[in-house]
Short mmCIF file of C-alpha atoms in Angstrom, two decimals:
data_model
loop_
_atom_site.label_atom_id
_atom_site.label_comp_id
_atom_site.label_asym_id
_atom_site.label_seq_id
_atom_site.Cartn_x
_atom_site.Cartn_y
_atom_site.Cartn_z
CA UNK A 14 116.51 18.23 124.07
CA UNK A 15 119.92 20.18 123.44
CA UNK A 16 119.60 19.59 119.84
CA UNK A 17 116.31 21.10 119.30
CA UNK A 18 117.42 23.95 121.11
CA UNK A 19 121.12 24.57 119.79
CA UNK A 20 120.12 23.37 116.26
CA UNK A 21 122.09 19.85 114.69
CA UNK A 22 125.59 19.40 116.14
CA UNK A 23 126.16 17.85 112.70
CA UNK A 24 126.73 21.59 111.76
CA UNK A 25 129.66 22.21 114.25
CA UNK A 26 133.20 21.27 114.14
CA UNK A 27 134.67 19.63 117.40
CA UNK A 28 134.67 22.53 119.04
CA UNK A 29 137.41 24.02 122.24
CA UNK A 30 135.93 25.14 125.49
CA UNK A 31 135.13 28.78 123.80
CA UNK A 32 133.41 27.74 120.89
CA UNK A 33 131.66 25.78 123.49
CA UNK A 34 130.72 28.62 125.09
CA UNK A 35 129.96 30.61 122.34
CA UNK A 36 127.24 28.43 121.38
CA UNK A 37 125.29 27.71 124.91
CA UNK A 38 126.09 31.77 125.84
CA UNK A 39 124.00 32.41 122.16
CA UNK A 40 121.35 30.17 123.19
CA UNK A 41 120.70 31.23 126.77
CA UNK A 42 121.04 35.27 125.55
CA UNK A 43 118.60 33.95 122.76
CA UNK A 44 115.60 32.61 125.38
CA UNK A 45 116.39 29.03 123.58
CA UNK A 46 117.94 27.93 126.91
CA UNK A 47 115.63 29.65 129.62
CA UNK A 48 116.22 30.65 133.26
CA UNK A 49 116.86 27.72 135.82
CA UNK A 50 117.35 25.09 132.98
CA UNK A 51 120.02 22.80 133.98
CA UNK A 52 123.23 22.12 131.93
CA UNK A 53 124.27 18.50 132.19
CA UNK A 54 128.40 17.79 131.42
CA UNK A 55 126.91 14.40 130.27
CA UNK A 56 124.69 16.25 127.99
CA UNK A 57 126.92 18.63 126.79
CA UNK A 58 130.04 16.36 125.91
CA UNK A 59 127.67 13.92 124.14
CA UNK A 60 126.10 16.98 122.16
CA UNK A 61 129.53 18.31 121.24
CA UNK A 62 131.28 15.29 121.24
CA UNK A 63 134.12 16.28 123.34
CA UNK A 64 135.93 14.94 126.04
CA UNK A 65 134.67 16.77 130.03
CA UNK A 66 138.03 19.52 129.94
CA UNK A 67 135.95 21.57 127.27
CA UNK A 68 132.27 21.52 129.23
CA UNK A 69 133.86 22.23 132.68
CA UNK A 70 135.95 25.20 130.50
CA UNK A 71 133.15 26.55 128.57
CA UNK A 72 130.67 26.59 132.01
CA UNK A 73 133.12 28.41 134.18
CA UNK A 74 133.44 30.73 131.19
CA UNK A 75 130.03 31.43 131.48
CA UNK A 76 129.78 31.55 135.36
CA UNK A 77 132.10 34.16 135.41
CA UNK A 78 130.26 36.22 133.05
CA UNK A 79 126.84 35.73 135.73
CA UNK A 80 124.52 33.67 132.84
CA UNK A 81 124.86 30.31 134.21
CA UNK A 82 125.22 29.54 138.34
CA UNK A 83 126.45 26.24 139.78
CA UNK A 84 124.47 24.74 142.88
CA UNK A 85 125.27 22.43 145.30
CA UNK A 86 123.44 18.54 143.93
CA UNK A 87 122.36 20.49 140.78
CA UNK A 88 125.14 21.29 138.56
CA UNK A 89 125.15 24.12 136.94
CA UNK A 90 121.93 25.91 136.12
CA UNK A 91 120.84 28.82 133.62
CA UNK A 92 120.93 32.16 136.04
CA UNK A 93 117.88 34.18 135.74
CA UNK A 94 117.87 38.03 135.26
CA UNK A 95 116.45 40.07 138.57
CA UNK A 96 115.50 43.49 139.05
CA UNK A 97 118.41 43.90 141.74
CA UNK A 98 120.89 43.09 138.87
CA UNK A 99 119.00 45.49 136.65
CA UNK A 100 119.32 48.40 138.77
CA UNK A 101 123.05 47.74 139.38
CA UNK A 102 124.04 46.78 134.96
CA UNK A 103 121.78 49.50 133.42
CA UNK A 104 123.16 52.36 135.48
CA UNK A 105 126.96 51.55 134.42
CA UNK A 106 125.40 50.48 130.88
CA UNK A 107 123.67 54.26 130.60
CA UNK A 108 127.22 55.94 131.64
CA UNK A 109 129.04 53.96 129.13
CA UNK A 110 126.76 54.84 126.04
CA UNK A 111 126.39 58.36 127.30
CA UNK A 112 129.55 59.15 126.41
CA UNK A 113 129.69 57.21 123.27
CA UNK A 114 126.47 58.95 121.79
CA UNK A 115 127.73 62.80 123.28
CA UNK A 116 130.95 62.01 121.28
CA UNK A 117 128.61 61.07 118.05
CA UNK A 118 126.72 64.19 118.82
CA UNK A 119 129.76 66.42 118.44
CA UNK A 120 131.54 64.70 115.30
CA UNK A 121 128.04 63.75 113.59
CA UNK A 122 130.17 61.01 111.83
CA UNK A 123 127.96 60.46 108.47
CA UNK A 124 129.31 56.20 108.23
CA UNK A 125 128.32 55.95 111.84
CA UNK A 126 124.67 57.51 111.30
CA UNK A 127 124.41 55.98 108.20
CA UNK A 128 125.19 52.35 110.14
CA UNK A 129 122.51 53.27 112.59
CA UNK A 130 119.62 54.07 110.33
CA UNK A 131 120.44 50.28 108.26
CA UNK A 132 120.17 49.28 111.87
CA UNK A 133 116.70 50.86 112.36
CA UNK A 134 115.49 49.54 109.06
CA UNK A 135 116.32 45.86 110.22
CA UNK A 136 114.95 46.23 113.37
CA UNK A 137 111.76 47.26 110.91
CA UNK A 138 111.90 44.17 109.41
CA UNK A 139 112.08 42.36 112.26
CA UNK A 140 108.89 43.33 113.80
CA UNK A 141 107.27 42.96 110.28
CA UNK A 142 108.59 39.19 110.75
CA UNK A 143 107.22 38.90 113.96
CA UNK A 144 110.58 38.01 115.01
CA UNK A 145 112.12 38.51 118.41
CA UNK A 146 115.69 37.52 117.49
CA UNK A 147 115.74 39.74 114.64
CA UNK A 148 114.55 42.92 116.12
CA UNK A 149 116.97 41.71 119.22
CA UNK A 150 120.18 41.24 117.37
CA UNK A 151 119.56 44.63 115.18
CA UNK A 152 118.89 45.96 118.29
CA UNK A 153 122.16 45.35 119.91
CA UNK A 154 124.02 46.01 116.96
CA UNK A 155 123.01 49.46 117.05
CA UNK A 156 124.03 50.48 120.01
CA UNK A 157 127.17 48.47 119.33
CA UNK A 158 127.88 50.49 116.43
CA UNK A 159 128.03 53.62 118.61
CA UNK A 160 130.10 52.34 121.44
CA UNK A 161 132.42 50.79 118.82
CA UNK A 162 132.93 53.64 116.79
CA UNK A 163 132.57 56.44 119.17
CA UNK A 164 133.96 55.25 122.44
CA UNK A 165 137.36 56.86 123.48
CA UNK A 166 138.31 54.02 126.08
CA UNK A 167 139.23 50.73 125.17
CA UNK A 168 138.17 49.77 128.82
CA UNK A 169 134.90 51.13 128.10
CA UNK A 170 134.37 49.16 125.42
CA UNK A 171 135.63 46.04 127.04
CA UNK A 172 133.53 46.72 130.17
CA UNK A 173 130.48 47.19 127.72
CA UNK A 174 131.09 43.94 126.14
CA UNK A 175 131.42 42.38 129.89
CA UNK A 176 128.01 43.35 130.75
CA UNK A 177 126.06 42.95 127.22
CA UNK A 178 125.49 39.61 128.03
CA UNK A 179 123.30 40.03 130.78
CA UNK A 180 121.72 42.98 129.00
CA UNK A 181 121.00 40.41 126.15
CA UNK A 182 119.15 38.25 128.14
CA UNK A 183 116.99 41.14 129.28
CA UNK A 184 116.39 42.26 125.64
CA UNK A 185 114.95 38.78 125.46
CA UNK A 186 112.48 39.02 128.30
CA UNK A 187 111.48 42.77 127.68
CA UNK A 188 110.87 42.87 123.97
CA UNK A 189 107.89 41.11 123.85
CA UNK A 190 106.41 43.62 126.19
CA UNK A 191 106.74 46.66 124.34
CA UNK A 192 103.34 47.31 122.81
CA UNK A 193 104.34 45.99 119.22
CA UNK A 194 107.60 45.34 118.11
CA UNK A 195 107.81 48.63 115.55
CA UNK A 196 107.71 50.51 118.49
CA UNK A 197 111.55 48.90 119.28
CA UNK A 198 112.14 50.84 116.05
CA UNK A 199 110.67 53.79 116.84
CA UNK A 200 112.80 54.45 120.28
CA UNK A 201 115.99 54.23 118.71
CA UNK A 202 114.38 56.73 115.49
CA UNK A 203 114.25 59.00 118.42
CA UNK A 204 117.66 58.57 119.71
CA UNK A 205 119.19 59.12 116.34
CA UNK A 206 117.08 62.10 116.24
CA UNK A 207 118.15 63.32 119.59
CA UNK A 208 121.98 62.81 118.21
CA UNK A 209 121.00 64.96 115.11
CA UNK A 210 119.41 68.15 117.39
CA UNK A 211 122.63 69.13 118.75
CA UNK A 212 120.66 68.99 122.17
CA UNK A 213 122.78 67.67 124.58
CA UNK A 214 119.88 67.53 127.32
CA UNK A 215 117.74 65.84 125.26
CA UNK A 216 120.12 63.32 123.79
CA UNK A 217 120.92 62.79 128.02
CA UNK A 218 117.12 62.38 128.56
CA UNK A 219 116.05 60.06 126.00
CA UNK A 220 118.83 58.09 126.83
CA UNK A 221 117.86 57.96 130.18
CA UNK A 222 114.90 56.79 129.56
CA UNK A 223 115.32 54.14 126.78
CA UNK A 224 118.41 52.22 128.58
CA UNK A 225 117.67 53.10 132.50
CA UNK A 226 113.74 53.65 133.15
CA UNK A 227 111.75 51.80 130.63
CA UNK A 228 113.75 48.56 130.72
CA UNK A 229 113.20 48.78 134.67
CA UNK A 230 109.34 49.33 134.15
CA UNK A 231 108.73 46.31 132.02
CA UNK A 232 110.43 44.13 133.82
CA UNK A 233 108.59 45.76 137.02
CA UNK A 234 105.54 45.21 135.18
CA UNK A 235 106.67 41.49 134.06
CA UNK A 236 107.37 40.64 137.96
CA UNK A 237 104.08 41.82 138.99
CA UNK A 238 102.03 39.50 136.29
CA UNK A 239 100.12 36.78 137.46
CA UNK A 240 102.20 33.54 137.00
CA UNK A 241 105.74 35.00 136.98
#
C-alpha cells in the first residue's frame, strides 16, 4: 500500500528521520495519504528500510506540526483538516500575507511580479492538465514568492512556513471545488492586479476574500454534502 502511494522506495536513499518526514508530510499535504489513514512503524521502517529511531523521529516531527495525531490502540493516524482549525490558521495566514503583498504594493518589485505571473501561467497549465497537484504546488509557490521576497520579519516567514502545512492540506480538499480549475488562475490574476492599482483597500479586500472567506465557504459547502 505505502508504495503505491509514496512511489518505489527503490528511488530513495536510506533516509534520517527528516527525510522521513519530508516524504510522508508530501504525501499527506498531497491527498496521497488521506485523513484518518493509519501510519504503521512496521510499515514505515520496512518501506524505508530503517531501523524504528527514524519512524518514531519523523512521526513526532509531524505531530508537532498538527498533520498526523497519535491515539491510544491506534498508533498514529493522518489528522484531518476541520473548520474550527480553519477559522483559527486562515486568520493569522491573511495577517501574514497582508503585509507581505502591502509591502509589494509600495516597491512594485518588477522580479517579484514577474515571478508571480510565471506562477499564474503554471497554475494555467495545470488546470489545462486536469491536474490538482500542479495547479496546487504553483499555487503555493505564488504566494510563497511574495512572503519570501516581501516579508520584513524573519518570524513571519518562519510562522508562515509553520502553518503552510495545514493550509496545504486544505488546498487539497478545496481545489476541486472551485468551479473549474482556471478559475484558481483567475483569483490570483486578480490579486496581482489588485497589487498593480495602487489601491490599498482593494488589495485588503480581495485578499480577504481569496485566503479568509472563500476557503471557509467551500469547505462549509464540502461539510454540508451528502456523504462527508
Amino acid at each position: 500500500m505505502l508504495e503505491s502511494r509514496l512511489g518505489p522506495s527503490s528511488l530513495l536513499r536510506v533516509p534520517a528521520g527528516a527525510v522521513v518526514a519530508d516524504v510522508l508530510r508530501d504525501a499527506i499535504v498531497e491527498g496521497r495519504l488521506r485523513p484518518g489513514d493509519r501510519l504503521k512503524q512496521e510499515d514505515l521502517m520496512q518501506y524505508f528500510g530503517v531501523s524504528v529511531g527514524p519512524v518514531r523521529e519523523s512521526l513526532r516531527t509531524l505531530e508537532s506540526e498538527g498533520i498526523v495525531v497519535s491515539a491510544a490502540r491506534r498508533g498514529y493516524l493522518v489528522s484531518d483538516v476541520t473548520l474550527e482549525e480553519v477559522e483559527f490558521l486562515l486568520p493569522i495566514r491573511l495577517v501574514l500575507e497582508q503585509a507581505a503583498f502591502t509591502q509589494l504594493q509600495q516597491t512594485l518589485d518588477e522580479d517579484v511580479l514577474r515571478a508571480l505571473r510565471q506562477r499564474i501561467e503554471e497554475i494555467r497549465d495545470g488546470a489545462s492538465n486536469n491536474s490538482i497537484r500542479q495547479v496546487n504546488e504553483a499555487d503555493q509557490a505564488f504566494h510563497e514568492a511574495v512572503v519570501l521576497s516581501c516579508s520584513r520579519s524573519p518570524q513571519a516567514v518562519r510562522l508562515w512556513r509553520l502553518i503552510m502545512p495545514r493550509v496545504r492540506m486544505l488546498f487539497n480538499m478545496l481545489t476541486p471545488m472551485h468551479r473549474t480549475l482556471s478559475a484558481v488562475a483567475q483569483e490570483h490574476e486578480i490579486l496581482v492586479q489588485a497589487v498593480e492599482s495602487g489601491s490599498q483597500i482593494l488589495l485588503q479586500t480581495e485578499l480577504d476574500k481569496h485566503i479568509r472567506t472563500q476557503p471557509q465557504t467551500l469547505l462549509q459547502a464540502k461539510i454540508a454534502s451528502p456523504g462527508h
